[in-house]
XYZ file of C-alpha atoms in Angstrom:
406
model
C -40.087 -70.907 -143.377
C -38.738 -69.095 -140.334
C -41.824 -67.742 -138.604
C -45.497 -68.692 -138.417
C -47.796 -66.157 -136.745
C -51.315 -67.071 -135.643
C -53.715 -64.267 -134.710
C -56.446 -65.554 -132.411
C -55.977 -67.968 -129.514
C -59.263 -69.832 -129.459
C -59.932 -73.253 -130.993
C -58.921 -72.530 -134.615
C -55.733 -70.723 -133.587
C -54.664 -73.403 -131.128
C -55.337 -76.168 -133.642
C -53.189 -74.320 -136.163
C -50.284 -74.277 -133.698
C -50.732 -77.943 -132.803
C -51.015 -78.948 -136.451
C -47.818 -77.117 -137.380
C -45.860 -78.921 -134.687
C -47.376 -82.298 -135.601
C -46.261 -81.691 -139.191
C -42.707 -81.366 -137.939
C -42.386 -77.602 -138.258
C -39.577 -76.515 -135.920
C -39.476 -72.796 -136.688
C -40.785 -69.960 -134.538
C -44.516 -69.736 -133.794
C -46.160 -66.667 -132.290
C -49.737 -66.934 -131.017
C -51.600 -63.675 -130.376
C -54.602 -63.882 -128.035
C -57.137 -61.087 -127.731
C -58.237 -62.153 -124.249
C -56.080 -62.362 -121.152
C -56.829 -66.092 -120.906
C -55.353 -69.376 -122.021
C -57.129 -70.893 -125.038
C -60.494 -72.273 -123.913
C -63.575 -74.043 -125.226
C -66.490 -71.667 -125.928
C -69.549 -73.954 -126.324
C -69.717 -74.941 -122.617
C -69.970 -71.261 -121.631
C -73.655 -71.170 -122.567
C -74.316 -74.696 -121.338
C -72.792 -76.480 -118.341
C -70.809 -73.438 -117.188
C -74.056 -71.626 -116.381
C -75.662 -74.344 -114.305
C -73.043 -76.804 -112.996
C -72.486 -76.639 -109.251
C -68.784 -75.714 -109.464
C -67.988 -74.636 -113.032
C -64.414 -74.626 -114.211
C -63.077 -72.639 -117.144
C -62.809 -75.180 -119.989
C -59.182 -74.502 -120.910
C -57.752 -76.589 -123.749
C -54.195 -76.498 -122.410
C -52.294 -75.344 -119.353
C -49.524 -72.791 -119.703
C -46.889 -75.506 -119.319
C -48.548 -77.518 -122.094
C -48.419 -74.471 -124.336
C -44.740 -74.079 -123.475
C -44.178 -77.672 -124.609
C -45.341 -76.564 -128.062
C -42.541 -73.979 -128.068
C -44.994 -71.219 -128.914
C -44.514 -67.539 -128.095
C -47.970 -66.987 -126.583
C -49.006 -63.359 -126.095
C -52.394 -63.099 -124.357
C -54.388 -59.929 -123.835
C -53.268 -58.456 -127.162
C -55.463 -57.681 -130.162
C -54.046 -57.209 -133.623
C -54.443 -53.623 -134.830
C -53.082 -53.714 -138.363
C -51.534 -55.741 -141.146
C -49.099 -54.864 -143.935
C -49.266 -57.720 -146.416
C -46.592 -56.107 -148.603
C -43.894 -56.270 -145.947
C -45.508 -59.248 -144.174
C -45.783 -57.382 -140.913
C -48.465 -57.784 -138.250
C -49.159 -54.783 -136.027
C -50.162 -55.423 -132.410
C -50.392 -52.090 -130.623
C -46.892 -50.649 -130.642
C -45.319 -53.937 -131.717
C -44.563 -55.025 -135.261
C -44.179 -58.746 -135.869
C -42.787 -60.102 -139.098
C -44.102 -63.348 -140.531
C -43.445 -65.797 -143.324
C -46.930 -67.266 -143.000
C -49.900 -65.785 -141.171
C -53.112 -67.468 -140.045
C -56.007 -65.149 -139.212
C -58.187 -66.817 -136.578
C -59.631 -63.765 -134.831
C -63.113 -65.255 -134.622
C -66.210 -63.150 -134.138
C -67.507 -60.693 -131.571
C -71.054 -60.823 -130.260
C -73.397 -58.269 -131.803
C -74.603 -55.680 -129.347
C -77.924 -53.913 -129.014
C -77.450 -50.118 -128.994
C -77.709 -48.920 -125.413
C -78.145 -52.411 -123.965
C -74.633 -52.599 -122.546
C -74.724 -49.313 -120.687
C -76.202 -50.749 -117.475
C -74.795 -53.413 -115.157
C -76.841 -56.554 -115.637
C -76.930 -56.380 -119.453
C -74.570 -58.774 -121.220
C -73.654 -60.564 -124.400
C -72.263 -64.097 -124.104
C -69.024 -64.715 -125.941
C -66.182 -64.792 -123.420
C -65.355 -66.356 -120.063
C -65.869 -62.943 -118.472
C -69.369 -62.767 -119.981
C -70.234 -66.247 -118.732
C -68.970 -65.496 -115.230
C -71.126 -62.385 -115.005
C -74.243 -64.187 -116.268
C -73.601 -67.113 -113.943
C -73.304 -64.743 -110.978
C -76.659 -63.133 -111.824
C -78.343 -66.520 -112.128
C -76.830 -67.491 -108.768
C -78.692 -64.498 -107.320
C -82.007 -65.658 -108.767
C -82.212 -63.073 -111.554
C -85.401 -62.506 -113.493
C -83.980 -63.092 -116.954
C -84.827 -61.588 -120.327
C -83.072 -63.019 -123.371
C -83.055 -60.895 -126.530
C -82.767 -63.194 -129.525
C -84.199 -66.722 -129.783
C -81.163 -68.285 -131.441
C -79.174 -71.150 -130.013
C -77.184 -69.076 -127.507
C -80.356 -67.424 -126.241
C -82.111 -70.772 -125.946
C -79.219 -72.246 -123.979
C -79.223 -69.318 -121.548
C -82.980 -69.714 -121.116
C -82.481 -73.421 -120.498
C -79.873 -72.721 -117.809
C -82.204 -70.260 -116.076
C -85.156 -72.650 -116.186
C -82.992 -75.442 -114.776
C -82.696 -73.238 -111.689
C -86.449 -72.579 -111.687
C -85.999 -68.905 -112.628
C -88.488 -66.934 -114.750
C -87.378 -66.334 -118.342
C -88.791 -64.291 -121.199
C -87.251 -64.740 -124.668
C -87.776 -61.929 -127.185
C -87.378 -62.501 -130.917
C -87.830 -59.883 -133.627
C -88.639 -62.371 -136.377
C -92.052 -64.055 -136.605
C -90.359 -67.461 -136.231
C -87.096 -68.293 -134.473
C -84.118 -70.051 -136.072
C -85.258 -69.531 -139.676
C -81.726 -69.160 -141.052
C -80.362 -72.069 -139.029
C -83.023 -74.765 -139.491
C -85.746 -73.242 -141.681
C -89.152 -71.770 -140.764
C -91.066 -75.035 -140.340
C -88.571 -76.614 -137.977
C -87.892 -73.310 -136.254
C -91.551 -73.102 -135.316
C -91.577 -76.727 -134.221
C -88.612 -76.310 -131.903
C -90.065 -73.122 -130.421
C -92.513 -75.370 -128.603
C -89.670 -76.609 -126.379
C -89.636 -73.242 -124.620
C -93.288 -73.334 -123.598
C -93.025 -76.986 -122.604
C -90.245 -76.062 -120.175
C -91.802 -72.932 -118.696
C -89.963 -70.259 -120.699
C -92.044 -67.526 -122.316
C -91.218 -66.892 -125.996
C -92.485 -63.726 -127.705
C -91.847 -63.432 -131.444
C -92.308 -60.443 -133.725
C -91.389 -57.954 -131.009
C -88.897 -55.088 -131.094
C -86.796 -53.995 -128.127
C -86.356 -50.230 -127.925
C -84.452 -49.865 -124.650
C -82.924 -51.605 -121.663
C -83.691 -49.382 -118.677
C -82.935 -49.019 -114.986
C -81.640 -46.709 -112.282
C -77.968 -47.691 -112.102
C -78.699 -51.353 -112.881
C -80.948 -53.250 -115.265
C -84.577 -53.154 -114.143
C -86.679 -53.619 -117.276
C -86.763 -54.032 -121.039
C -88.971 -51.686 -123.039
C -90.694 -52.845 -126.224
C -91.798 -50.827 -129.249
C -95.447 -50.986 -128.152
C -94.532 -49.190 -124.924
C -94.862 -52.201 -122.643
C -92.047 -53.237 -120.319
C -90.752 -56.503 -118.906
C -89.149 -56.576 -115.466
C -85.605 -57.938 -115.487
C -82.519 -58.263 -113.309
C -80.479 -59.881 -116.092
C -80.614 -59.186 -119.824
C -78.644 -61.384 -122.218
C -78.355 -60.204 -125.825
C -78.004 -63.104 -128.244
C -78.486 -61.618 -131.695
C -75.563 -63.164 -133.521
C -71.917 -62.303 -134.067
C -69.751 -60.288 -136.440
C -66.369 -61.523 -137.743
C -63.449 -59.616 -136.238
C -61.995 -57.959 -139.334
C -61.932 -54.222 -138.578
C -58.203 -54.424 -137.818
C -57.605 -55.453 -141.451
C -58.706 -52.079 -142.868
C -56.048 -50.815 -145.286
C -54.269 -54.173 -145.432
C -55.429 -54.916 -148.964
C -56.848 -58.222 -147.789
C -60.278 -58.966 -149.286
C -62.930 -58.803 -146.564
C -66.641 -59.420 -147.069
C -68.483 -60.827 -144.060
C -65.200 -62.384 -143.048
C -61.787 -62.860 -144.597
C -62.411 -64.008 -148.169
C -60.557 -67.247 -148.935
C -60.357 -69.799 -151.694
C -61.116 -73.481 -151.182
C -57.719 -74.044 -149.493
C -58.395 -71.276 -146.915
C -55.818 -69.031 -148.608
C -56.678 -65.329 -148.352
C -56.045 -62.748 -151.054
C -52.436 -61.981 -150.070
C -49.440 -64.337 -150.323
C -48.741 -66.308 -147.158
C -52.041 -65.410 -145.445
C -54.681 -67.982 -144.505
C -57.807 -67.794 -142.353
C -59.633 -70.272 -140.136
C -62.625 -70.424 -137.831
C -65.482 -67.953 -137.455
C -63.614 -65.219 -139.332
C -63.013 -67.246 -142.512
C -65.367 -67.067 -145.506
C -64.169 -69.694 -147.930
C -65.401 -71.554 -150.990
C -66.770 -74.930 -149.879
C -66.349 -77.232 -152.906
C -68.807 -79.772 -151.523
C -71.636 -77.246 -151.900
C -69.889 -75.113 -154.560
C -70.526 -71.888 -152.683
C -68.988 -69.435 -150.247
C -69.626 -70.117 -146.549
C -68.714 -68.656 -143.182
C -69.409 -70.997 -140.279
C -69.485 -70.300 -136.556
C -69.279 -73.959 -135.575
C -66.877 -75.750 -133.245
C -66.203 -78.597 -135.664
C -65.299 -76.396 -138.602
C -63.056 -74.170 -136.464
C -61.079 -77.210 -135.360
C -60.775 -78.635 -138.859
C -59.982 -75.316 -140.522
C -57.292 -74.412 -138.005
C -55.458 -77.674 -138.601
C -55.749 -77.491 -142.399
C -54.812 -73.810 -142.623
C -51.528 -74.569 -140.857
C -50.765 -77.518 -143.116
C -51.515 -75.488 -146.235
C -49.504 -72.512 -144.994
C -46.478 -74.728 -144.381
C -46.790 -76.569 -147.700
C -48.620 -74.232 -150.101
C -47.586 -76.218 -153.162
C -49.501 -79.207 -151.762
C -52.447 -77.229 -150.372
C -55.671 -79.201 -149.987
C -59.220 -77.823 -150.249
C -61.504 -77.752 -147.234
C -64.728 -79.521 -148.200
C -67.081 -80.156 -145.327
C -70.659 -80.773 -144.288
C -71.443 -78.093 -141.678
C -72.295 -79.524 -138.269
C -73.455 -77.962 -135.026
C -75.272 -78.956 -131.866
C -77.156 -77.255 -129.059
C -78.467 -78.426 -125.690
C -81.915 -77.226 -124.568
C -83.767 -78.350 -121.479
C -81.973 -81.695 -121.328
C -82.338 -82.430 -125.069
C -79.633 -82.509 -127.732
C -80.359 -80.747 -131.043
C -77.975 -81.471 -133.928
C -77.878 -80.187 -137.497
C -75.764 -81.133 -140.506
C -75.560 -79.527 -143.942
C -77.843 -76.636 -144.885
C -81.613 -76.056 -144.554
C -81.850 -74.976 -148.203
C -84.177 -76.481 -150.761
C -87.903 -77.032 -151.142
C -88.060 -80.639 -149.912
C -88.635 -81.416 -146.228
C -89.455 -84.769 -144.666
C -89.992 -85.114 -140.916
C -90.025 -88.274 -138.811
C -91.178 -88.021 -135.213
C -92.042 -84.814 -133.376
C -90.519 -82.375 -130.914
C -93.327 -83.144 -128.464
C -92.365 -86.822 -128.507
C -88.746 -86.030 -127.644
C -87.215 -87.507 -130.794
C -87.166 -86.316 -134.362
C -85.348 -86.607 -137.663
C -85.880 -84.095 -140.466
C -84.353 -84.190 -143.939
C -83.833 -81.195 -146.227
C -83.472 -81.675 -149.976
C -82.833 -79.580 -153.078
C -85.035 -81.705 -155.320
C -82.325 -84.169 -156.261
C -80.280 -84.972 -153.181
C -80.281 -84.559 -149.414
C -78.524 -81.348 -148.385
C -79.236 -81.212 -144.654
C -80.593 -83.086 -141.652
C -81.865 -82.121 -138.215
C -82.106 -84.406 -135.201
C -83.561 -84.232 -131.718
C -82.008 -86.785 -129.367
C -80.839 -89.006 -132.267
C -77.061 -88.722 -131.995
C -76.059 -91.800 -133.974
C -78.546 -91.141 -136.751
C -77.340 -87.591 -137.395
C -73.739 -88.695 -137.928
C -74.851 -91.236 -140.513
C -76.892 -88.523 -142.219
C -73.878 -86.210 -142.229
C -72.057 -88.877 -144.215
C -75.072 -89.145 -146.536
C -74.938 -85.418 -147.262
C -71.189 -85.667 -147.941
C -71.809 -88.493 -150.414
C -74.460 -86.390 -152.202
C -76.999 -89.113 -151.537
C -80.118 -88.934 -153.739
C -83.197 -87.620 -151.942
C -85.292 -90.773 -152.157
C -82.415 -92.895 -150.889
C -81.930 -90.588 -147.910
C -85.643 -90.714 -147.088
C -85.587 -94.504 -147.265
C -82.528 -94.580 -145.004
C -84.182 -92.323 -142.417
C -87.375 -94.371 -142.526
C -85.377 -97.511 -141.873
C -83.546 -95.883 -138.967
C -86.807 -94.965 -137.254
C -88.645 -98.194 -138.080
C -88.067 -99.414 -134.540
C -89.761 -96.338 -133.059
C -93.350 -96.652 -131.828
C -95.748 -95.996 -134.719
C -96.926 -92.758 -133.082
C -93.409 -91.355 -133.401
C -93.274 -91.556 -137.186
C -94.805 -88.761 -139.250
C -94.607 -86.992 -142.587
């Protein structure tokens, strides 16, 4: 192989480059970055970056460290087309040939129509977004968060840490249903009220209004909420529009097999943009999680360099979120009819197990960092449901009796 091209310079793309070099690949590597920044860590942008006294951009590597990888890094460029027949990537006016290509273009934050027209209205995906939100919080902004997902909750937490008023608006009757299920979503919603943030569910935003700057958010019932800062956190869409006409299969992400190989020879995908078949759960998944982006980037490079020895990517999904000084962690999926809960959100510690009737398929933890990693291993081993429940009960046996529930 003479040339490896990686499109996307965030975690998955950088890990692909690093993995290729660690495998002994000495050929040319080109890394295309959509932002005019060095590769950086995204999770802190909605956490410490918003409330630390002197936040620093969480870069993974300096420019000199990138140079040590002998990578042709091209920041501030977004891919605009792909010809899989001739193995040519199009970046504006440039055409870049490749022997192997890794698509790691990630996802862009969903926008609310009209919400970005006024200064003071933001999504939170990039360093530039985080800087703007941080500046507004520094000025004591009255904050409205649209969307009660994990990003929205972390922004609300940062605002409340400063003592600022926050209103969180959620269109669904219960927050976080897709992420942790309706029962646990409702349970964790109580953290907002306990920390002074107002959560309104089942509401629809019709407009973000103001005279030159954001001043209020209008709801479908005609009422308004005063605001100096509006943060839209309603999910993300995989960046695949540039693949139109390429012949590559795209369906809520780049469609891949279990080895992360896409539908054209020599093309692989990794990170938020990849929708691949997870053999551990025997189904197609697209994850927007830090852990999977790191693992997929490394494996995609290895498989691209040695396709005859390609390995499948089987994983237990894992993510975490920090709210109001608490750590929330989830592994697996919230699917299945069985749910067993130990502890309570109000007590500051909790374990919840999700089962499909035969085995444990997911687990949720509040401030139980060691326990959740053991439960991740249990999900990977396809542990029977009753065994997982017994394990969790044993783990919490040292808790005060009031902290154990059903």
